Structure formats: structure tokens, C-alpha cells
PDB file of C-alpha atoms and ligand atoms in Angstrom:
ATOM      1  CA  MET A  17      -8.714  -1.369-109.859  1.00  0.00           C
ATOM      2  CA  LEU A  18     -10.120   1.408-107.626  1.00  0.00           C
ATOM      3  CA  THR A  19      -7.403   4.040-107.408  1.00  0.00           C
ATOM      4  CA  ASN A  20      -8.507   7.014-105.293  1.00  0.00           C
ATOM      5  CA  VAL A  21     -11.565   8.826-103.953  1.00  0.00           C
ATOM      6  CA  GLU A  22     -12.286  10.945-107.031  1.00  0.00           C
ATOM      7  CA  HIS A  23     -15.045  13.032-105.480  1.00  0.00           C
ATOM      8  CA  ILE A  24     -17.606  13.262-102.715  1.00  0.00           C
ATOM      9  CA  GLY A  25     -21.099  14.203-103.900  1.00  0.00           C
ATOM     10  CA  ILE A  26     -23.170  16.530-101.705  1.00  0.00           C
ATOM     11  CA  ALA A  27     -26.876  17.097-102.337  1.00  0.00           C
ATOM     12  CA  VAL A  28     -27.909  20.742-101.918  1.00  0.00           C
ATOM     13  CA  ARG A  29     -31.156  22.647-102.365  1.00  0.00           C
ATOM     14  CA  ASP A  30     -29.672  25.898-103.716  1.00  0.00           C
ATOM     15  CA  ILE A  31     -26.399  25.447-105.600  1.00  0.00           C
ATOM     16  CA  ALA A  32     -25.724  29.190-105.903  1.00  0.00           C
ATOM     17  CA  ALA A  33     -25.909  29.621-102.127  1.00  0.00           C
ATOM     18  CA  SER A  34     -23.864  26.444-101.583  1.00  0.00           C
ATOM     19  CA  ASN A  35     -21.218  27.598-104.084  1.00  0.00           C
ATOM     20  CA  ASP A  36     -20.743  30.713-101.940  1.00  0.00           C
ATOM     21  CA  LEU A  37     -20.646  28.671 -98.748  1.00  0.00           C
ATOM     22  CA  PHE A  38     -18.102  26.113-100.075  1.00  0.00           C
ATOM     23  CA  THR A  39     -15.981  28.869-101.644  1.00  0.00           C
ATOM     24  CA  LYS A  40     -15.648  30.399 -98.173  1.00  0.00           C
ATOM     25  CA  LEU A  41     -15.110  27.021 -96.524  1.00  0.00           C
ATOM     26  CA  LEU A  42     -12.473  25.703 -98.953  1.00  0.00           C
ATOM     27  CA  ASN A  43     -11.012  29.105 -99.855  1.00  0.00           C
ATOM     28  CA  VAL A  44     -11.215  28.190-103.531  1.00  0.00           C
ATOM     29  CA  ALA A  45     -13.866  28.849-106.189  1.00  0.00           C
ATOM     30  CA  PRO A  46     -15.526  26.027-108.144  1.00  0.00           C
ATOM     31  CA  TYR A  47     -13.527  25.211-111.273  1.00  0.00           C
ATOM     32  CA  LYS A  48     -16.522  23.947-113.194  1.00  0.00           C
ATOM     33  CA  SER A  49     -20.309  24.046-113.292  1.00  0.00           C
ATOM     34  CA  GLU A  50     -22.206  21.629-115.505  1.00  0.00           C
ATOM     35  CA  THR A  51     -25.800  20.526-116.008  1.00  0.00           C
ATOM     36  CA  ILE A  52     -26.210  16.837-116.805  1.00  0.00           C
ATOM     37  CA  GLU A  53     -29.623  16.543-118.459  1.00  0.00           C
ATOM     38  CA  SER A  54     -29.671  12.739-118.294  1.00  0.00           C
ATOM     39  CA  GLU A  55     -29.286  12.872-114.470  1.00  0.00           C
ATOM     40  CA  ASN A  56     -31.522  15.921-113.968  1.00  0.00           C
ATOM     41  CA  VAL A  57     -28.826  17.673-111.972  1.00  0.00           C
ATOM     42  CA  THR A  58     -26.679  20.770-111.997  1.00  0.00           C
ATOM     43  CA  THR A  59     -23.228  20.217-110.531  1.00  0.00           C
ATOM     44  CA  SER A  60     -20.293  22.312-109.452  1.00  0.00           C
ATOM     45  CA  PHE A  61     -16.817  21.001-108.666  1.00  0.00           C
ATOM     46  CA  PHE A  62     -14.204  22.174-106.183  1.00  0.00           C
ATOM     47  CA  GLN A  63     -10.672  20.781-106.291  1.00  0.00           C
ATOM     48  CA  VAL A  64      -9.274  19.914-102.862  1.00  0.00           C
ATOM     49  CA  ASN A  65      -5.748  18.614-103.356  1.00  0.00           C
ATOM     50  CA  GLN A  66      -6.105  15.084-104.824  1.00  0.00           C
ATOM     51  CA  THR A  67      -9.900  14.878-104.536  1.00  0.00           C
ATOM     52  CA  LYS A  68     -12.972  16.934-105.397  1.00  0.00           C
ATOM     53  CA  ILE A  69     -16.238  18.052-103.884  1.00  0.00           C
ATOM     54  CA  GLU A  70     -19.227  17.789-106.227  1.00  0.00           C
ATOM     55  CA  LEU A  71     -22.294  19.845-105.273  1.00  0.00           C
ATOM     56  CA  LEU A  72     -25.540  18.579-106.800  1.00  0.00           C
ATOM     57  CA  GLU A  73     -28.824  20.434-107.193  1.00  0.00           C
ATOM     58  CA  ALA A  74     -31.889  18.765-108.728  1.00  0.00           C
ATOM     59  CA  THR A  75     -33.232  20.262-111.945  1.00  0.00           C
ATOM     60  CA  SER A  76     -36.421  18.177-111.845  1.00  0.00           C
ATOM     61  CA  SER A  77     -38.596  16.384-109.312  1.00  0.00           C
ATOM     62  CA  GLU A  78     -37.655  13.181-111.228  1.00  0.00           C
ATOM     63  CA  SER A  79     -34.036  13.564-110.139  1.00  0.00           C
ATOM     64  CA  ALA A  80     -32.406  11.109-107.705  1.00  0.00           C
ATOM     65  CA  ILE A  81     -31.195  14.240-105.891  1.00  0.00           C
ATOM     66  CA  ALA A  82     -34.772  15.544-105.456  1.00  0.00           C
ATOM     67  CA  ARG A  83     -35.855  12.197-103.953  1.00  0.00           C
ATOM     68  CA  PHE A  84     -32.799  12.126-101.680  1.00  0.00           C
ATOM     69  CA  LEU A  85     -33.434  15.686-100.430  1.00  0.00           C
ATOM     70  CA  GLU A  86     -37.039  14.836 -99.718  1.00  0.00           C
ATOM     71  CA  LYS A  87     -36.160  11.698 -97.710  1.00  0.00           C
ATOM     72  CA  LYS A  88     -32.883  12.620 -96.040  1.00  0.00           C
ATOM     73  CA  GLY A  89     -32.319  16.364 -96.521  1.00  0.00           C
ATOM     74  CA  GLU A  90     -29.074  18.016 -97.581  1.00  0.00           C
ATOM     75  CA  GLY A  91     -25.798  16.172 -97.051  1.00  0.00           C
ATOM     76  CA  ILE A  92     -23.377  13.587 -98.404  1.00  0.00           C
ATOM     77  CA  HIS A  93     -25.078  11.784-101.271  1.00  0.00           C
ATOM     78  CA  HIS A  94     -22.331   9.551-102.685  1.00  0.00           C
ATOM     79  CA  VAL A  95     -18.652   8.644-102.658  1.00  0.00           C
ATOM     80  CA  ALA A  96     -17.016   8.299-106.072  1.00  0.00           C
ATOM     81  CA  PHE A  97     -13.962   6.130-106.698  1.00  0.00           C
ATOM     82  CA  GLU A  98     -11.773   6.518-109.738  1.00  0.00           C
ATOM     83  CA  VAL A  99     -11.212   3.300-111.662  1.00  0.00           C
ATOM     84  CA  ASP A 100      -8.807   2.545-114.476  1.00  0.00           C
ATOM     85  CA  ASP A 101     -11.161   0.133-116.295  1.00  0.00           C
ATOM     86  CA  ILE A 102     -14.844   0.713-115.452  1.00  0.00           C
ATOM     87  CA  LYS A 103     -16.210  -2.293-117.364  1.00  0.00           C
ATOM     88  CA  ALA A 104     -13.752  -4.654-115.646  1.00  0.00           C
ATOM     89  CA  GLU A 105     -14.634  -3.196-112.208  1.00  0.00           C
ATOM     90  CA  MET A 106     -18.362  -3.456-112.904  1.00  0.00           C
ATOM     91  CA  GLU A 107     -17.924  -7.113-113.855  1.00  0.00           C
ATOM     92  CA  ARG A 108     -15.768  -7.822-110.791  1.00  0.00           C
ATOM     93  CA  LEU A 109     -18.190  -6.113-108.382  1.00  0.00           C
ATOM     94  CA  LYS A 110     -21.210  -7.802-109.956  1.00  0.00           C
ATOM     95  CA  ASN A 111     -19.503 -11.165-109.481  1.00  0.00           C
ATOM     96  CA  GLU A 112     -18.876 -10.195-105.832  1.00  0.00           C
ATOM     97  CA  GLY A 113     -22.643  -9.767-105.407  1.00  0.00           C
ATOM     98  CA  PHE A 114     -23.012  -5.985-105.550  1.00  0.00           C
ATOM     99  CA  THR A 115     -26.039  -4.508-107.329  1.00  0.00           C
ATOM    100  CA  LEU A 116     -25.199  -2.228-110.224  1.00  0.00           C
ATOM    101  CA  VAL A 117     -27.747   0.564-110.675  1.00  0.00           C
ATOM    102  CA  ASN A 118     -26.762   0.887-114.343  1.00  0.00           C
ATOM    103  CA  GLU A 119     -25.537  -2.168-116.262  1.00  0.00           C
ATOM    104  CA  VAL A 120     -23.840  -0.034-118.920  1.00  0.00           C
ATOM    105  CA  PRO A 121     -21.433   2.823-118.072  1.00  0.00           C
ATOM    106  CA  LYS A 122     -23.089   6.198-118.643  1.00  0.00           C
ATOM    107  CA  ARG A 123     -21.760   9.675-119.235  1.00  0.00           C
ATOM    108  CA  GLY A 124     -21.386  11.645-116.000  1.00  0.00           C
ATOM    109  CA  ALA A 125     -20.025  15.077-115.200  1.00  0.00           C
ATOM    110  CA  ASP A 126     -16.463  16.312-115.612  1.00  0.00           C
ATOM    111  CA  ASN A 127     -15.664  14.091-118.605  1.00  0.00           C
ATOM    112  CA  LYS A 128     -16.287  10.752-116.897  1.00  0.00           C
ATOM    113  CA  LEU A 129     -18.005   7.454-117.553  1.00  0.00           C
ATOM    114  CA  VAL A 130     -19.875   6.447-114.408  1.00  0.00           C
ATOM    115  CA  CYS A 131     -21.649   3.516-112.770  1.00  0.00           C
ATOM    116  CA  PHE A 132     -23.476   3.438-109.424  1.00  0.00           C
ATOM    117  CA  LEU A 133     -23.738   0.609-106.866  1.00  0.00           C
ATOM    118  CA  HIS A 134     -27.068   0.444-105.031  1.00  0.00           C
ATOM    119  CA  PRO A 135     -26.748   1.732-101.423  1.00  0.00           C
ATOM    120  CA  LYS A 136     -28.858  -1.158-100.096  1.00  0.00           C
ATOM    121  CA  GLY A 137     -25.854  -3.444-100.777  1.00  0.00           C
ATOM    122  CA  THR A 138     -23.131  -1.079 -99.556  1.00  0.00           C
ATOM    123  CA  ASN A 139     -24.042  -0.315 -95.942  1.00  0.00           C
ATOM    124  CA  GLY A 140     -26.308   2.548 -97.006  1.00  0.00           C
ATOM    125  CA  VAL A 141     -23.655   4.452 -98.988  1.00  0.00           C
ATOM    126  CA  LEU A 142     -24.257   5.150-102.676  1.00  0.00           C
ATOM    127  CA  ILE A 143     -20.992   4.345-104.477  1.00  0.00           C
ATOM    128  CA  GLU A 144     -20.051   5.805-107.856  1.00  0.00           C
ATOM    129  CA  LEU A 145     -17.307   4.376-110.059  1.00  0.00           C
ATOM    130  CA  CYS A 146     -15.847   6.801-112.560  1.00  0.00           C
ATOM    131  CA  GLN A 147     -13.342   6.550-115.349  1.00  0.00           C
ATOM    132  CA  GLU A 148     -11.936   9.504-117.221  1.00  0.00           C
ATOM    133  CA  ILE A 149     -12.918   9.632-120.894  1.00  0.00           C
ATOM    134  CA  LYS A 150      -9.767   9.921-123.000  1.00  0.00           C
ATOM    135  CA  GLU A 151     -10.633  11.329-126.423  1.00  0.00           C
TER     136      GLU A 151
HETATM  137  C1  LIG B   7     -23.695  14.262-112.482  1.00  0.00           C
HETATM  138  C2  LIG B   7     -23.392  12.865-112.820  1.00  0.00           C
HETATM  139  C3  LIG B   7     -22.756  12.049-111.738  1.00  0.00           C
HETATM  140  C4  LIG B   7     -21.279  12.375-111.641  1.00  0.00           C
HETATM  141  O1  LIG B   7     -20.667  12.393-112.738  1.00  0.00           O
HETATM  142  O2  LIG B   7     -20.697  12.585-110.571  1.00  0.00           O
HETATM  143  C5  LIG B   7     -23.471  12.084-110.406  1.00  0.00           C
HETATM  144  O3  LIG B   7     -22.931  12.092-109.353  1.00  0.00           O
HETATM  145  S1  LIG B   7     -25.180  12.008-110.568  1.00  0.00           S
HETATM  146  C6  LIG B   7     -25.801  11.856-108.945  1.00  0.00           C
HETATM  147  C7  LIG B   7     -27.273  11.687-109.052  1.00  0.00           C
HETATM  148  N1  LIG B   7     -27.581  10.429-109.699  1.00  0.00           N
HETATM  149  C8  LIG B   7     -27.720   9.274-109.024  1.00  0.00           C
HETATM  150  O4  LIG B   7     -27.672   9.216-107.788  1.00  0.00           O
HETATM  151  C9  LIG B   7     -27.929   8.056-109.879  1.00  0.00           C
HETATM  152  C10 LIG B   7     -27.832   6.781-109.066  1.00  0.00           C
HETATM  153  N2  LIG B   7     -28.911   6.705-108.085  1.00  0.00           N
HETATM  154  C11 LIG B   7     -30.095   6.130-108.365  1.00  0.00           C
HETATM  155  O5  LIG B   7     -30.297   5.626-109.458  1.00  0.00           O
HETATM  156  C12 LIG B   7     -31.169   6.147-107.303  1.00  0.00           C
HETATM  157  O6  LIG B   7     -30.978   7.202-106.410  1.00  0.00           O
HETATM  158  C13 LIG B   7     -31.174   4.793-106.487  1.00  0.00           C
HETATM  159  C14 LIG B   7     -29.891   4.615-105.679  1.00  0.00           C
HETATM  160  C15 LIG B   7     -31.356   3.612-107.454  1.00  0.00           C
HETATM  161  C16 LIG B   7     -32.364   4.850-105.518  1.00  0.00           C
HETATM  162  O7  LIG B   7     -33.488   5.317-106.207  1.00  0.00           O
HETATM  163  P1  LIG B   7     -34.921   4.550-106.230  1.00  0.00           P
HETATM  164  O8  LIG B   7     -34.708   3.092-106.259  1.00  0.00           O
HETATM  165  O9  LIG B   7     -35.749   5.181-107.276  1.00  0.00           O
HETATM  166  O10 LIG B   7     -35.639   4.814-104.866  1.00  0.00           O
HETATM  167  P2  LIG B   7     -35.531   5.893-103.765  1.00  0.00           P
HETATM  168  O11 LIG B   7     -34.962   7.180-104.242  1.00  0.00           O
HETATM  169  O12 LIG B   7     -36.844   5.950-103.151  1.00  0.00           O
HETATM  170  O13 LIG B   7     -34.462   5.206-102.778  1.00  0.00           O
HETATM  171  C17 LIG B   7     -34.604   3.828-102.375  1.00  0.00           C
HETATM  172  C18 LIG B   7     -33.866   3.645-101.077  1.00  0.00           C
HETATM  173  O14 LIG B   7     -32.480   3.981-101.254  1.00  0.00           O
HETATM  174  C19 LIG B   7     -32.129   5.038-100.374  1.00  0.00           C
HETATM  175  N3  LIG B   7     -31.198   5.936-101.035  1.00  0.00           N
HETATM  176  C20 LIG B   7     -31.443   6.605-102.199  1.00  0.00           C
HETATM  177  N4  LIG B   7     -30.382   7.346-102.503  1.00  0.00           N
HETATM  178  C21 LIG B   7     -29.472   7.150-101.523  1.00  0.00           C
HETATM  179  C22 LIG B   7     -28.168   7.668-101.296  1.00  0.00           C
HETATM  180  N5  LIG B   7     -27.614   8.539-102.142  1.00  0.00           N
HETATM  181  N6  LIG B   7     -27.493   7.268-100.210  1.00  0.00           N
HETATM  182  C23 LIG B   7     -28.048   6.392 -99.324  1.00  0.00           C
HETATM  183  N7  LIG B   7     -29.292   5.842 -99.490  1.00  0.00           N
HETATM  184  C24 LIG B   7     -29.983   6.256-100.570  1.00  0.00           C
HETATM  185  C25 LIG B   7     -33.427   5.731-100.069  1.00  0.00           C
HETATM  186  O15 LIG B   7     -33.352   6.457 -98.877  1.00  0.00           O
HETATM  187  C26 LIG B   7     -34.381   4.580 -99.985  1.00  0.00           C
HETATM  188  O16 LIG B   7     -34.224   3.937 -98.740  1.00  0.00           O
HETATM  189  P3  LIG B   7     -35.478   3.397 -97.909  1.00  0.00           P
HETATM  190  O17 LIG B   7     -36.394   4.561 -97.735  1.00  0.00           O
HETATM  191  O18 LIG B   7     -34.887   2.876 -96.632  1.00  0.00           O
HETATM  192  O19 LIG B   7     -36.077   2.314 -98.773  1.00  0.00           O
HETATM  193 CO1   CO B   8     -20.823  12.107-108.607  1.00  0.00          CO
END
């Protein structure tokens, strides 16, 4: 089951400058900054009541964020929904005809397992599913 909008991902060119901008905008500092080598991104997270803003800067030209910035420029990159059982949701959505970008959940930022749905099948919006890792 999809529970809530866990975060909104925003692609930025300069995460240090955007951290300052969003700190002023939201009147709160980021609670976390994390580089995810497997995704070639550096992230920072701001808590806004029940949801979060994730800023994403590319660390390599191979990054999905670098390609997005080149084609579309800075802006909203994805919407992430929290799920209680990511494998069950992936199976359900696949059976509904959605295209999973990754067939196996992968480790994302902020202690989550994540899966993406291709934007070509979701009205042009990249959707992320994420489930908290309980250790
Ligand atoms: C930090 C971890 C994690 C978290 O825990 O929160 C993250 O959020 S990581 C975020 C970065 N990682 C990803 O986005 C991984 C998933 N995305 C992908 O694998 C790829 O971006 C893609 C969706 C499969 C597309 O890549 P690719 O097939 O290599 O081709 P293009 O980059 O050329 O794009 C093809 C096509 O799709 C459009 N597109 C791409 N990204 C988006 C997007 N975010 N929103 C909307 N549309 C998007 C792109 O414009 C191309 O369209 P056309 O030019 O019309 O063909
Ligand atoms: Co994300």
C-alpha cells in the first residue's frame, strides 16, 4: 500500500547554493546530507511536517540527474511515495502495466529501499517507491 508522499526530489546544479536557498525558504536547515555512489548523486534532506524535500546534485556525467539537468534544467525530478511492502507494490504495479526501472529494490538515501517507475508510463512524472529499512 502507498501510504504518503515521502519526499519530492529536486534536481539542482549546485547543492551548496540550493541548501542556502531552501534553508531560507523553509526556515529550517537540512537534517542530512548523503552521497549515494550507486546513483552518482549527493543529496540533502529537509523535513517539512509529514514530508521531505530531497535536493539532488549529480556527482558524475553518468548520473540520471546530470542527464535530467541537461534536457530539462533544474526543477522537480521525482515524487516518492512511502510503501509498507516494496516488493508487493512492485509486483502489483508491474501487473497493472507500469514499467519498473529496477526489477529489484535498491538501496537509496535516508535508510530506504527504493524502486522507480519509468516516467514514460506515468504521465511524464518519475515515481519513486520507498520503504524504510528496519535493522
Ligand atoms: C538518492 C537515491 C534516491 C532516493 O533515495 O531518494 C533518489 O532519489 S536517486 C534519483 C536519481 N536516480 C534516478 O532517477 C534513477 C531512476 N531514473 C532512471 O533510471 C533514468 O533517469 C530513467 C528514468 C530510466 C531515464 O533514463 P534513460 O532511459 O537513460 O534516458 P534519458 O535520461 O535520456 O531519459 C529518457 C526520457 O525520459 C525522460 N525523463 C528522464 N528523467 C525524467 C524525470 N525525472 N522526469 C520526467 N521525465 C524524465 C527524458 O526527458 C527522456 O524523455 P524524451 O527526451 O522525451 O525521450
Ligand atoms: Co528520491
